[in-house]
PDB file of C-alpha atoms in Angstrom:
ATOM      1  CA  UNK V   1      40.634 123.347 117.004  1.00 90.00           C
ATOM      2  CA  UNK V   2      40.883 123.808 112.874  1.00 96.00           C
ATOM      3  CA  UNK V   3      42.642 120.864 111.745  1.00 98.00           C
ATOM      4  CA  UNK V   4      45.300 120.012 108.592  1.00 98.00           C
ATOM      5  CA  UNK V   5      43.446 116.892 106.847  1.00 98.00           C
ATOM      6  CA  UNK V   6      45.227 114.855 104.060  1.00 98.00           C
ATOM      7  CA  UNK V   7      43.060 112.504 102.518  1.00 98.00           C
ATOM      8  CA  UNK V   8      44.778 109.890  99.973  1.00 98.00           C
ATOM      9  CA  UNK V   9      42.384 108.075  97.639  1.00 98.00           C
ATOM     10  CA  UNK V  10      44.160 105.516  96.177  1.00 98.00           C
ATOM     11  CA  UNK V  11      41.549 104.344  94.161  1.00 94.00           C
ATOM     12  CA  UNK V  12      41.875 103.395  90.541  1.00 93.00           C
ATOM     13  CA  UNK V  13      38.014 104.729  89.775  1.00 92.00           C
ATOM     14  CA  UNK V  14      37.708 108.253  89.621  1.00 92.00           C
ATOM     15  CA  UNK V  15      34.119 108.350  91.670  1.00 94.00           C
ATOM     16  CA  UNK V  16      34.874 104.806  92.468  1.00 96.00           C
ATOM     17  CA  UNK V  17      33.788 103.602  95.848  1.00 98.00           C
ATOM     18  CA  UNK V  18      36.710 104.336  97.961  1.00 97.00           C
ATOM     19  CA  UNK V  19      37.016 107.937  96.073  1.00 97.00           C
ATOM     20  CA  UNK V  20      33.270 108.548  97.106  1.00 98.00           C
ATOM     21  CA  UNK V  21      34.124 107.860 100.731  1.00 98.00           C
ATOM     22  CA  UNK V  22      36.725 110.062 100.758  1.00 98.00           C
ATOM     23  CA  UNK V  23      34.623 112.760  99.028  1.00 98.00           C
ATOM     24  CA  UNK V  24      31.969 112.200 101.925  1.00 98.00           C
ATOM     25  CA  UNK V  25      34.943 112.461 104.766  1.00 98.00           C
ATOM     26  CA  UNK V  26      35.849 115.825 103.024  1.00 98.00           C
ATOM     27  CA  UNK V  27      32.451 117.072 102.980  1.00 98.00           C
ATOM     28  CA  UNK V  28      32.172 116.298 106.971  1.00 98.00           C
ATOM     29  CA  UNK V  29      35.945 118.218 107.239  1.00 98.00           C
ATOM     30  CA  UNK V  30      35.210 121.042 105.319  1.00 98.00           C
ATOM     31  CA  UNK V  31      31.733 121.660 106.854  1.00 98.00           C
ATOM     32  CA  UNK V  32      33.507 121.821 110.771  1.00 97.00           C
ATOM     33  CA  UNK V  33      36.223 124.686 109.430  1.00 98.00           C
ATOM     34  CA  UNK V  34      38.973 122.096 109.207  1.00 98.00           C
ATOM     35  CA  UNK V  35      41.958 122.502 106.415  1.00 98.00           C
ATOM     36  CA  UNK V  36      41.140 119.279 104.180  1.00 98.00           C
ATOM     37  CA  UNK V  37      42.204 118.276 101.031  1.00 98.00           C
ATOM     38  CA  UNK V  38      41.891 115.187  99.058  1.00 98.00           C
ATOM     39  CA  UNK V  39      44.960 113.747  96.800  1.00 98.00           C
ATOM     40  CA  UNK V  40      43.878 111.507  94.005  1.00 97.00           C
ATOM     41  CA  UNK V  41      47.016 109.514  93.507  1.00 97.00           C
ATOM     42  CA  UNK V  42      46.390 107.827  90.219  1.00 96.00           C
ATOM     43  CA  UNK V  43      46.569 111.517  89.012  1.00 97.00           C
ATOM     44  CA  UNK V  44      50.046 112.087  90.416  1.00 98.00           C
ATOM     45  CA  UNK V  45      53.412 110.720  89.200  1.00 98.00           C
ATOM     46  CA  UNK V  46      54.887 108.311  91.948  1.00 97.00           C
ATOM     47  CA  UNK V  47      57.645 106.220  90.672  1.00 97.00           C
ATOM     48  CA  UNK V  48      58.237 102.633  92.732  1.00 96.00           C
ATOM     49  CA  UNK V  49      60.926 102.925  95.222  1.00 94.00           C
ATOM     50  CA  UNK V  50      64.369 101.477  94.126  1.00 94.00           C
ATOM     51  CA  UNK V  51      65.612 100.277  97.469  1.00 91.00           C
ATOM     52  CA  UNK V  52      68.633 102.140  96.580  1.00 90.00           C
ATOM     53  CA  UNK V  53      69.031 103.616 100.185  1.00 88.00           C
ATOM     54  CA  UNK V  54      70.409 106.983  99.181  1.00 87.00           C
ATOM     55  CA  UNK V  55      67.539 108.643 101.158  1.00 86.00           C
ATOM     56  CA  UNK V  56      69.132 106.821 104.460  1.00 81.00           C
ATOM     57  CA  UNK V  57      72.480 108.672 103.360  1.00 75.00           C
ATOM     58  CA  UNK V  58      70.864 111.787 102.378  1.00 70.00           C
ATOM     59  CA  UNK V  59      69.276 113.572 104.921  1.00 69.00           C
ATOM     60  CA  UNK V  60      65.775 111.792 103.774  1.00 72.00           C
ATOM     61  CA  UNK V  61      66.138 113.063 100.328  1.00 82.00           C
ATOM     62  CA  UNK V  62      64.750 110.531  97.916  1.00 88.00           C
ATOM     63  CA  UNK V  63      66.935 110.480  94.547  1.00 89.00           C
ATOM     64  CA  UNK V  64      63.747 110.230  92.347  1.00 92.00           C
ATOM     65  CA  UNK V  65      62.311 113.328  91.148  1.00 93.00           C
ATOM     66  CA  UNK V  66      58.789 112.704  91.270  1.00 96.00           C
ATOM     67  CA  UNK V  67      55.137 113.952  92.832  1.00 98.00           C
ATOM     68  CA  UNK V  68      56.213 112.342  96.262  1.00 96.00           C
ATOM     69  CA  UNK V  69      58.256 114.910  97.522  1.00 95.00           C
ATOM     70  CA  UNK V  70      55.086 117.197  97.644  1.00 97.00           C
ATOM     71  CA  UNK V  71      52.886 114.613  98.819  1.00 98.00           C
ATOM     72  CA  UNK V  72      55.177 113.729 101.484  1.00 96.00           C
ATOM     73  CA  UNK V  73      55.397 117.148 102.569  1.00 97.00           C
ATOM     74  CA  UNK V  74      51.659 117.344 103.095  1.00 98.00           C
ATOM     75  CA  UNK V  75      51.516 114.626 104.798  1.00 98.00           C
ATOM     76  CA  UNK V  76      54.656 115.555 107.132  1.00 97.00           C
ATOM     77  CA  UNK V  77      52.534 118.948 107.651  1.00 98.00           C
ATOM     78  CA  UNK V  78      48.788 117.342 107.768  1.00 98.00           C
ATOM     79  CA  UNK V  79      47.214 116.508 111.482  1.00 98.00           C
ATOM     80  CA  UNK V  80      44.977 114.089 110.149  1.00 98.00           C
ATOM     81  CA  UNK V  81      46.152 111.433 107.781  1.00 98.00           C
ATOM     82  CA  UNK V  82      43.155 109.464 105.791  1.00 98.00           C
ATOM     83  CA  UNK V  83      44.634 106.253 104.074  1.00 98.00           C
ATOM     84  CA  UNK V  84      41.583 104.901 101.656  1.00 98.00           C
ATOM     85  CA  UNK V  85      41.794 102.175  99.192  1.00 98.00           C
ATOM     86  CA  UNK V  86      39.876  99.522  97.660  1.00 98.00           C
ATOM     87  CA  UNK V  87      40.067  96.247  98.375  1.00 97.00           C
ATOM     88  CA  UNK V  88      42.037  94.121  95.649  1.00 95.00           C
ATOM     89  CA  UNK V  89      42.532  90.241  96.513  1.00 95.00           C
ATOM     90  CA  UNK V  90      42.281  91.101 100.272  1.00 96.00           C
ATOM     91  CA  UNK V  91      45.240  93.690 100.421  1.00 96.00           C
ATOM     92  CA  UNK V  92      45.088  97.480  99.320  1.00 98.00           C
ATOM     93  CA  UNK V  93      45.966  99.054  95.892  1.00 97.00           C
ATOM     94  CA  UNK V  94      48.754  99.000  94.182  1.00 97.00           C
ATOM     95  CA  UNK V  95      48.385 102.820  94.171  1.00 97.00           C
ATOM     96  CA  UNK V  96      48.394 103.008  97.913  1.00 98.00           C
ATOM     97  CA  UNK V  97      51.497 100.610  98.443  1.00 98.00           C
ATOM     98  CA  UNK V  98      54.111 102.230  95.837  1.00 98.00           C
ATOM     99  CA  UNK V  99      53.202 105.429  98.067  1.00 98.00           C
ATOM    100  CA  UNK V 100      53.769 103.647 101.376  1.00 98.00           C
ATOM    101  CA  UNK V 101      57.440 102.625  99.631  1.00 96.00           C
ATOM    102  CA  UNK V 102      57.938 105.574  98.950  1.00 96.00           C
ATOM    103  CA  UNK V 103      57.544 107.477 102.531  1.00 95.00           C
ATOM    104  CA  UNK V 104      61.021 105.680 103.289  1.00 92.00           C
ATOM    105  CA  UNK V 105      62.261 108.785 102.631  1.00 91.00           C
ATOM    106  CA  UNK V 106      60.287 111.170 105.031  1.00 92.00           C
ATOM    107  CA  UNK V 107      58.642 108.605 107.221  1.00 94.00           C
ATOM    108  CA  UNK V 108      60.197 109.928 110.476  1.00 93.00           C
ATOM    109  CA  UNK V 109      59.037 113.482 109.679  1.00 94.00           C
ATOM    110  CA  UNK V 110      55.730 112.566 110.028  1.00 96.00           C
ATOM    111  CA  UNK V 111      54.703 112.822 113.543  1.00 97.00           C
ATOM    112  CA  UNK V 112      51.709 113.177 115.999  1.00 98.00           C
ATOM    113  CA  UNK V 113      49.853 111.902 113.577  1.00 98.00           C
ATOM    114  CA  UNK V 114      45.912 111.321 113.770  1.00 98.00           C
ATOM    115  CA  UNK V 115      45.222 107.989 111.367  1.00 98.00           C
ATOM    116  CA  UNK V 116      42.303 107.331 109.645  1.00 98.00           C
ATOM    117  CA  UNK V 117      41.368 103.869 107.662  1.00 98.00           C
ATOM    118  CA  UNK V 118      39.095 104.183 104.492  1.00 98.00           C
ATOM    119  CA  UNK V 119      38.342 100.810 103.122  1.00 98.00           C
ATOM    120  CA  UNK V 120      35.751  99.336 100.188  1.00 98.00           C
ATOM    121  CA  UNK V 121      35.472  95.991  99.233  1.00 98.00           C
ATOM    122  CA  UNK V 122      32.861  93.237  97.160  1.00 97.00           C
ATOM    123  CA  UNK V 123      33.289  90.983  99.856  1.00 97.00           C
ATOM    124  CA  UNK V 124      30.587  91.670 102.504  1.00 96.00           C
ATOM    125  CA  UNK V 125      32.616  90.381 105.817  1.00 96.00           C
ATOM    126  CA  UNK V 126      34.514  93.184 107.948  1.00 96.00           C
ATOM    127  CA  UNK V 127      36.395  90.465 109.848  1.00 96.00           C
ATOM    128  CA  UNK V 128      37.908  89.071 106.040  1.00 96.00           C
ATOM    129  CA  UNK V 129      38.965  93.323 105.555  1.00 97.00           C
ATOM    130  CA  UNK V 130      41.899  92.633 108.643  1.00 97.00           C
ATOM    131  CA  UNK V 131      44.336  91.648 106.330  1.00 96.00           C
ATOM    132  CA  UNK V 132      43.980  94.540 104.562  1.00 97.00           C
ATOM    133  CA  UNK V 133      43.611  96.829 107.898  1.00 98.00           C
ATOM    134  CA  UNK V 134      46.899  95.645 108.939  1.00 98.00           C
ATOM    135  CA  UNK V 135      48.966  95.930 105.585  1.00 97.00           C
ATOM    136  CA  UNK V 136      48.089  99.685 106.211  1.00 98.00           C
ATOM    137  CA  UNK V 137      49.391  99.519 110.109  1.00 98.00           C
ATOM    138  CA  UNK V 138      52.460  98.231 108.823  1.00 97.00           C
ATOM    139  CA  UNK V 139      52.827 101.543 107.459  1.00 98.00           C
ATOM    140  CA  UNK V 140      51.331 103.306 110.157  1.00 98.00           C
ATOM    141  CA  UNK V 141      53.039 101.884 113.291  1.00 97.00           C
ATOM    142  CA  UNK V 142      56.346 103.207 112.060  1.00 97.00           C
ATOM    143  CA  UNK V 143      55.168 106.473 112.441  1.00 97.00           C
ATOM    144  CA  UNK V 144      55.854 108.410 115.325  1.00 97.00           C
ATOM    145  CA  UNK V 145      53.139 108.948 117.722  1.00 98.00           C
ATOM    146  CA  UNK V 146      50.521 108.001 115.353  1.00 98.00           C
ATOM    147  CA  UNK V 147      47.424 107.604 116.542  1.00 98.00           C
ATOM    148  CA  UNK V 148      44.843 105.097 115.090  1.00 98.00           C
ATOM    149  CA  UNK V 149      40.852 107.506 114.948  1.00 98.00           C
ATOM    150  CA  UNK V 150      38.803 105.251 113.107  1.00 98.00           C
ATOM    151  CA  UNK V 151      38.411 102.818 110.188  1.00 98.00           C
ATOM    152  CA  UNK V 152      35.565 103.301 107.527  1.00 98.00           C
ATOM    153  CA  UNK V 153      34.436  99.383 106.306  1.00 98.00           C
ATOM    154  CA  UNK V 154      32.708 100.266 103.246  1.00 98.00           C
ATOM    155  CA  UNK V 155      31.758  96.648 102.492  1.00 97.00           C
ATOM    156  CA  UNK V 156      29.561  94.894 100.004  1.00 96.00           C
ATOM    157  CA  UNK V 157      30.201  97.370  97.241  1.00 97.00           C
ATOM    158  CA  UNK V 158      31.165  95.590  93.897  1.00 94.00           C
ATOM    159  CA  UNK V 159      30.474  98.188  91.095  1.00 96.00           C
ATOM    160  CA  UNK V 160      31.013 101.934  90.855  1.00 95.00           C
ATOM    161  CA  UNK V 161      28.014 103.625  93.625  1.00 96.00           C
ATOM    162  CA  UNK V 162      27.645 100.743  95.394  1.00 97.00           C
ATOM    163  CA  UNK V 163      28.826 102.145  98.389  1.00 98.00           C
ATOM    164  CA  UNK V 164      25.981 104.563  98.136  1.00 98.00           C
ATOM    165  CA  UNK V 165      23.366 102.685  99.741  1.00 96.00           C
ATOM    166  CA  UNK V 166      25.814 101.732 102.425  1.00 97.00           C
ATOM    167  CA  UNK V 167      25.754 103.026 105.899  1.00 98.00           C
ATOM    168  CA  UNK V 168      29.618 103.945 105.227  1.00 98.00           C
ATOM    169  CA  UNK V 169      28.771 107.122 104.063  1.00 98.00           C
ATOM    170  CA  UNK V 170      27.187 108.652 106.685  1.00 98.00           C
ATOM    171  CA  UNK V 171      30.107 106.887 108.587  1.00 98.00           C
ATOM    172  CA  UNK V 172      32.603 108.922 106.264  1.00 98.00           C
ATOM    173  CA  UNK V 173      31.172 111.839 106.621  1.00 98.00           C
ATOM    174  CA  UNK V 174      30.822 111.843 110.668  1.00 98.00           C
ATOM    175  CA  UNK V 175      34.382 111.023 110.693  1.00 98.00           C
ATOM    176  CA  UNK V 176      35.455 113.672 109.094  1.00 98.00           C
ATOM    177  CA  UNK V 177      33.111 116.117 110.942  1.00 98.00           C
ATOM    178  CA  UNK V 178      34.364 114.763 114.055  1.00 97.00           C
ATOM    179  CA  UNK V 179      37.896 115.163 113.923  1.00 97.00           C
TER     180      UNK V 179
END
């Protein structure tokens, strides 16, 4: 069955680690027929959420006028969610979080979703990456029927490539033939 794959890169990098995985998880979609596409989100315009609860009021219309609206339409109308960031101080990007915020709005539209964990990090130990695994379930475990596929540990990768000589990306790029 063709599938609707949104990958989110919320890497900083351009070609940085994370954004390599993701490339290699698009390849693997692509290849199998699937619908994939990959949003770069330091390229898009996502303002930090306000808290000013007018979406709660407002039929899940967010008040900002921003790039979110279209990314969280994709993502209300994607099968297969990917969620990849880099690892900063054992948490994800600040690109990836102010996104997260912003789904406050359209969080409950997104449903039946299949979930899929992208992660890159210095640090060589997959058991030190939970923290960062979980900050991302936070997100995900408020989504209904959201199913957690897979996680991608793309560890001991410090500069930009690293993560090429890493078993991660034949691990990306299985995943995303797999769906």
């Amino acid at each position: 069955m063709k599938k609707n794959v949104i990958i989110l890169s919320s890497s900083p990098r351009k070609g940085g680690n994370s954004d390599i995985l993701c490339d290699q998880f698009l390849k693997g979609a692509q290849e199998t027929g699937h619908e994939a596409e990959k949003i770069f989100l330091k390229e898009k315009k996502i303002h930090y959420c306000t808290g000013c609860g007018l979406c709660m009021g407002n039929k899940g219309t967010c008040s900002q006028k921003d790039d979110m609206e279209e990314i969280a339409k994709k993502m209300t109308d994607a099968d297969v969610i990917v969620m990849a960031t880099p690892v900063y101080f054992y948490t994800m990007a600040a690109q990836m979080k102010t996104l997260i915020d912003r789904c406050c709005a359209y969080y409950t539209e997104m449903k039946n979703k299949e979930i899929y964990f992208i992660i890159t990090a210095a640090d060589k130990s997959i058991p030190d990456m939970q923290r960062t695994i979980e900050s991302l379930r936070g997100f995900t475990v408020c989504l209904d029927h959201a199913v957690e596929k897979g996680i991608i540990y793309g560890v001991g990768a410090w500069d930009k490539g690293d993560i090429k000589k890493t078993p991660a990306m034949q691990e990306a790029y299985d995943a995303g033939k797999n769906l």
